[in-house]
mmCIF file of C-alpha atoms in Angstrom:
data_model
loop_
_atom_site.group_PDB
_atom_site.id
_atom_site.type_symbol
_atom_site.label_atom_id
_atom_site.label_comp_id
_atom_site.label_asym_id
_atom_site.label_seq_id
_atom_site.Cartn_x
_atom_site.Cartn_y
_atom_site.Cartn_z
ATOM 1 C CA MET A 1 51.131 74.640 -105.152
ATOM 2 C CA ASN A 2 54.950 74.095 -103.522
ATOM 3 C CA GLU A 3 53.300 73.764 -100.002
ATOM 4 C CA GLN A 4 55.356 71.954 -97.066
ATOM 5 C CA ASN A 5 52.267 70.348 -95.470
ATOM 6 C CA PRO A 6 49.837 70.081 -98.134
ATOM 7 C CA PRO A 7 45.927 70.039 -96.120
ATOM 8 C CA ALA A 8 44.516 66.786 -95.625
ATOM 9 C CA THR A 9 41.515 68.085 -97.294
ATOM 10 C CA VAL A 10 39.545 70.786 -99.440
ATOM 11 C CA ARG A 11 36.165 72.370 -99.987
ATOM 12 C CA VAL A 12 35.715 71.144 -103.500
ATOM 13 C CA PHE A 13 32.694 72.088 -105.602
ATOM 14 C CA ILE A 14 31.575 71.933 -109.705
ATOM 15 C CA ALA A 15 30.384 75.035 -111.407
ATOM 16 C CA LEU A 16 30.597 76.932 -113.953
ATOM 17 C CA ALA A 17 31.482 80.375 -114.484
ATOM 18 C CA PRO A 18 30.068 83.363 -116.872
ATOM 19 C CA PRO A 19 32.895 84.900 -118.501
ATOM 20 C CA ASP A 20 34.575 88.438 -117.990
ATOM 21 C CA THR A 21 31.606 90.369 -120.365
ATOM 22 C CA ALA A 22 29.520 89.013 -118.256
ATOM 23 C CA LYS A 23 30.649 90.217 -114.967
ATOM 24 C CA GLU A 24 31.518 93.733 -116.158
ATOM 25 C CA GLU A 25 27.634 94.040 -117.415
ATOM 26 C CA LEU A 26 27.280 93.070 -113.622
ATOM 27 C CA THR A 27 29.922 94.708 -111.643
ATOM 28 C CA GLN A 28 28.550 98.245 -113.450
ATOM 29 C CA GLU A 29 25.122 96.953 -112.310
ATOM 30 C CA LEU A 30 26.361 96.848 -108.723
ATOM 31 C CA ARG A 31 28.574 100.257 -109.093
ATOM 32 C CA PRO A 32 26.015 102.395 -106.939
ATOM 33 C CA ALA A 33 25.752 99.044 -104.297
ATOM 34 C CA TYR A 34 29.402 98.511 -103.545
ATOM 35 C CA ASP A 35 28.661 102.552 -102.091
ATOM 36 C CA THR A 36 26.110 102.457 -100.273
ATOM 37 C CA HIS A 37 27.280 99.002 -98.655
ATOM 38 C CA PRO A 38 31.058 99.378 -97.923
ATOM 39 C CA HIS A 39 30.335 96.989 -94.772
ATOM 40 C CA VAL A 40 28.823 93.928 -96.019
ATOM 41 C CA ARG A 41 30.659 90.825 -97.188
ATOM 42 C CA TRP A 42 31.467 91.672 -101.556
ATOM 43 C CA ASN A 43 31.996 87.882 -103.422
ATOM 44 C CA ARG A 44 34.998 88.455 -105.354
ATOM 45 C CA VAL A 45 34.399 89.548 -109.182
ATOM 46 C CA GLU A 46 36.826 86.847 -109.959
ATOM 47 C CA ASP A 47 35.308 83.976 -108.222
ATOM 48 C CA TRP A 48 31.770 84.256 -109.264
ATOM 49 C CA HIS A 49 30.100 80.742 -110.019
ATOM 50 C CA ILE A 50 27.118 78.439 -110.445
ATOM 51 C CA THR A 51 27.771 76.213 -108.102
ATOM 52 C CA LEU A 52 26.603 72.159 -110.126
ATOM 53 C CA ALA A 53 27.227 70.150 -107.240
ATOM 54 C CA PHE A 54 29.122 71.165 -103.728
ATOM 55 C CA LEU A 55 31.000 68.455 -102.707
ATOM 56 C CA GLY A 56 32.735 69.066 -98.935
ATOM 57 C CA GLU A 57 35.304 68.944 -97.489
ATOM 58 C CA LEU A 58 37.316 65.604 -99.320
ATOM 59 C CA ALA A 59 39.783 63.977 -98.766
ATOM 60 C CA THR A 60 43.045 65.376 -101.439
ATOM 61 C CA GLY A 61 43.342 61.817 -102.322
ATOM 62 C CA THR A 62 39.678 61.942 -103.742
ATOM 63 C CA VAL A 63 40.399 64.599 -105.802
ATOM 64 C CA PRO A 64 42.060 63.069 -108.847
ATOM 65 C CA LEU A 65 39.599 60.553 -108.866
ATOM 66 C CA LEU A 66 36.711 63.135 -110.462
ATOM 67 C CA ARG A 67 38.941 63.998 -112.898
ATOM 68 C CA PRO A 68 39.061 61.011 -115.294
ATOM 69 C CA PRO A 69 34.799 60.700 -115.402
ATOM 70 C CA LEU A 70 34.273 64.460 -115.391
ATOM 71 C CA ALA A 71 36.635 65.263 -118.472
ATOM 72 C CA ASP A 72 33.655 62.936 -119.935
ATOM 73 C CA LEU A 73 31.201 64.420 -119.088
ATOM 74 C CA ALA A 74 32.404 67.962 -120.048
ATOM 75 C CA ALA A 75 32.783 66.634 -123.504
ATOM 76 C CA SER A 76 29.300 64.844 -123.761
ATOM 77 C CA HIS A 77 27.343 68.634 -122.991
ATOM 78 C CA ARG A 78 27.412 70.715 -125.374
ATOM 79 C CA PRO A 79 27.905 74.498 -123.634
ATOM 80 C CA PRO A 80 23.481 75.878 -121.762
ATOM 81 C CA ARG A 81 23.591 79.666 -123.324
ATOM 82 C CA LEU A 82 23.177 81.074 -120.089
ATOM 83 C CA SER A 83 22.625 85.071 -119.003
ATOM 84 C CA LEU A 84 22.654 86.891 -115.598
ATOM 85 C CA HIS A 85 18.832 88.051 -114.211
ATOM 86 C CA GLY A 86 17.830 90.037 -112.030
ATOM 87 C CA GLY A 87 18.256 89.378 -108.504
ATOM 88 C CA GLY A 88 17.153 88.239 -105.091
ATOM 89 C CA THR A 89 18.116 86.932 -101.228
ATOM 90 C CA PHE A 90 18.838 83.652 -99.062
ATOM 91 C CA ASP A 91 17.623 84.038 -95.793
ATOM 92 C CA GLU A 92 18.478 88.065 -95.651
ATOM 93 C CA ARG A 93 22.044 87.119 -95.281
ATOM 94 C CA VAL A 94 22.845 85.980 -99.168
ATOM 95 C CA ALA A 95 21.835 88.197 -102.259
ATOM 96 C CA TRP A 96 22.827 86.548 -105.535
ATOM 97 C CA SER A 97 21.561 87.087 -108.763
ATOM 98 C CA GLY A 98 19.672 84.896 -110.702
ATOM 99 C CA ILE A 99 21.099 82.633 -113.681
ATOM 100 C CA ALA A 100 18.410 82.628 -117.306
ATOM 101 C CA GLY A 101 18.479 80.996 -120.274
ATOM 102 C CA ASP A 102 19.100 77.656 -121.175
ATOM 103 C CA LEU A 103 17.923 75.943 -117.894
ATOM 104 C CA ASP A 104 16.927 72.371 -118.857
ATOM 105 C CA ALA A 105 20.718 72.200 -120.279
ATOM 106 C CA LEU A 106 22.120 73.561 -116.891
ATOM 107 C CA HIS A 107 20.020 71.261 -114.717
ATOM 108 C CA LEU A 108 20.600 68.102 -116.914
ATOM 109 C CA LEU A 109 23.779 69.362 -116.298
ATOM 110 C CA ALA A 110 23.808 69.098 -113.049
ATOM 111 C CA ALA A 111 22.019 66.337 -112.339
ATOM 112 C CA ASP A 112 25.084 64.124 -114.881
ATOM 113 C CA VAL A 113 27.201 65.675 -112.325
ATOM 114 C CA ARG A 114 25.767 64.798 -109.434
ATOM 115 C CA THR A 115 25.133 61.215 -110.555
ATOM 116 C CA VAL A 116 29.438 60.990 -111.918
ATOM 117 C CA VAL A 117 29.994 62.377 -108.132
ATOM 118 C CA LYS A 118 28.204 59.858 -106.447
ATOM 119 C CA ASP A 119 29.123 56.988 -108.644
ATOM 120 C CA CYS A 120 33.285 58.209 -107.788
ATOM 121 C CA GLY A 121 31.922 57.362 -104.142
ATOM 122 C CA VAL A 122 31.817 60.602 -102.916
ATOM 123 C CA PRO A 123 27.569 61.444 -100.783
ATOM 124 C CA LEU A 124 26.333 64.545 -102.080
ATOM 125 C CA GLU A 125 23.041 66.018 -100.294
ATOM 126 C CA ASP A 126 20.160 65.956 -102.352
ATOM 127 C CA ARG A 127 19.506 69.532 -102.252
ATOM 128 C CA PRO A 128 17.845 71.274 -105.653
ATOM 129 C CA LEU A 129 19.776 72.839 -107.628
ATOM 130 C CA ARG A 130 18.391 77.127 -107.354
ATOM 131 C CA PRO A 131 20.899 78.482 -110.099
ATOM 132 C CA HIS A 132 22.573 82.120 -109.241
ATOM 133 C CA LEU A 133 25.737 84.120 -108.960
ATOM 134 C CA THR A 134 26.269 84.520 -104.678
ATOM 135 C CA LEU A 135 27.152 88.145 -105.017
ATOM 136 C CA ALA A 136 27.269 89.304 -100.910
ATOM 137 C CA ARG A 137 26.641 88.114 -97.121
ATOM 138 C CA VAL A 138 25.969 90.301 -94.736
ATOM 139 C CA ARG A 139 26.104 90.148 -90.924
ATOM 140 C CA ARG A 140 23.669 88.302 -88.909
ATOM 141 C CA GLY A 141 21.326 90.863 -87.531
ATOM 142 C CA ASP A 142 20.796 93.409 -90.583
ATOM 143 C CA HIS A 143 17.691 92.975 -92.213
ATOM 144 C CA THR A 144 17.513 95.230 -95.229
ATOM 145 C CA SER A 145 20.973 95.514 -97.524
ATOM 146 C CA ALA A 146 20.827 91.601 -98.969
ATOM 147 C CA ALA A 147 17.815 93.093 -100.203
ATOM 148 C CA GLU A 148 18.454 96.493 -100.883
ATOM 149 C CA ILE A 149 21.573 94.840 -102.950
ATOM 150 C CA ALA A 150 19.039 92.737 -104.894
ATOM 151 C CA ALA A 151 16.397 95.513 -105.301
ATOM 152 C CA ARG A 152 19.135 96.855 -107.656
ATOM 153 C CA LEU A 153 18.822 94.013 -109.613
ATOM 154 C CA ASP A 154 14.754 93.716 -110.455
ATOM 155 C CA GLY A 155 14.972 94.937 -114.380
ATOM 156 C CA PHE A 156 19.058 93.666 -114.407
ATOM 157 C CA ARG A 157 18.967 91.304 -117.532
ATOM 158 C CA GLY A 158 22.914 90.388 -119.183
ATOM 159 C CA HIS A 159 23.323 89.389 -122.409
ATOM 160 C CA ALA A 160 23.729 85.315 -123.021
ATOM 161 C CA TRP A 161 26.273 83.474 -123.520
ATOM 162 C CA PRO A 162 28.143 79.960 -123.397
ATOM 163 C CA ALA A 163 29.174 78.225 -120.572
ATOM 164 C CA GLU A 164 31.986 76.835 -121.745
ATOM 165 C CA ARG A 165 33.869 75.044 -119.211
ATOM 166 C CA LEU A 166 32.867 72.973 -116.296
ATOM 167 C CA HIS A 167 35.195 73.826 -113.578
ATOM 168 C CA LEU A 168 36.579 71.410 -110.596
ATOM 169 C CA VAL A 169 37.113 74.376 -107.800
ATOM 170 C CA GLY A 170 38.591 74.164 -104.159
ATOM 171 C CA SER A 171 38.295 76.304 -101.602
ATOM 172 C CA ASN A 172 39.985 78.192 -98.597
ATOM 173 C CA ALA A 173 37.208 78.256 -96.777
ATOM 174 C CA GLY A 174 37.740 77.634 -92.491
ATOM 175 C CA ARG A 175 40.829 78.111 -92.885
ATOM 176 C CA GLY A 176 41.232 81.395 -91.296
ATOM 177 C CA GLN A 177 39.652 84.916 -90.780
ATOM 178 C CA GLY A 178 40.190 86.129 -94.520
ATOM 179 C CA GLN A 179 37.741 86.544 -97.282
ATOM 180 C CA ILE A 180 37.061 83.110 -99.281
ATOM 181 C CA ARG A 181 39.910 82.249 -101.774
ATOM 182 C CA TYR A 182 38.648 80.332 -105.089
ATOM 183 C CA ARG A 183 40.282 78.315 -107.391
ATOM 184 C CA ASP A 184 40.263 75.909 -110.719
ATOM 185 C CA ILE A 185 41.514 72.117 -109.583
ATOM 186 C CA GLU A 186 40.938 71.320 -113.034
ATOM 187 C CA ALA A 187 38.827 72.579 -116.062
ATOM 188 C CA TRP A 188 36.622 71.220 -119.326
ATOM 189 C CA PRO A 189 35.910 72.178 -122.245
ATOM 190 C CA LEU A 190 32.423 71.755 -122.905
ATOM 191 C CA GLY A 191 31.357 69.410 -125.457
ATOM 192 C CA GLY A 192 31.696 71.357 -128.948
ATOM 193 C CA LEU A 193 34.563 73.631 -127.630
ATOM 194 C CA GLN A 194 37.531 70.931 -127.661
ATOM 195 C CA GLY A 195 38.884 73.005 -130.895
ATOM 196 C CA VAL A 196 38.422 76.718 -128.841
ATOM 197 C CA GLU A 197 41.772 77.642 -126.983
ATOM 198 C CA GLY A 198 41.106 80.093 -124.612
#
C-alpha cells in the first residue's frame, strides 16, 4: 500500500473466514433475497467473516505489537470445524447467518484471542461472543427486511469446514460514504495446518 499520508488509526478486528465453498452454498441460498431486497446494504461476500474480537480504532503503531502473540496463538489452536446454519437478526436492522459445529473450540479460541489483545494493552469491551456472519443491514424504519432475509435461512445448514486461518483485519469504516471494505493485515494458519500451502 503506497499511501502518501497513511491514516493515524485503523479500525481492527480479529476473525475467522469461511472458505469459498461455504460462501457459495450460502450465496445460492440467499439468491432469491438479493432479488427481493435490493434496497438493503448487503455485505460483500468476499468480506464475510466471524468476528472473534473487535478492537475498534487503533493507532497504526499498535497493530504490529499484535502480530507475534497472535501468530503464536494461532499455532497453538487446532482449526475448529464449523458450518453456516440458519439465520437471525439483531435489532431488526442486521440480518445474519448462524454458526454451528465445534462451538466450544470456537469460544475457547475467541477467549484466548481476547486475552492476547488485552495483554498487548488494547482495551476490549467484555461482550459475549455471539458467533455469526453479518449478511445485510437495513435502513432505519425498515422493520421487516432483515427478518424476511433471516427467515429464508430457517432450514439452511451448510457443509462443515475447518477454519484454517486466524485473520487480523483492518477496515475503512468511517472513512467516507462508500461501502465498508475489509483487508487482511495478516493471517496465520491455525495449528496443524502449518504444512498446508494456501
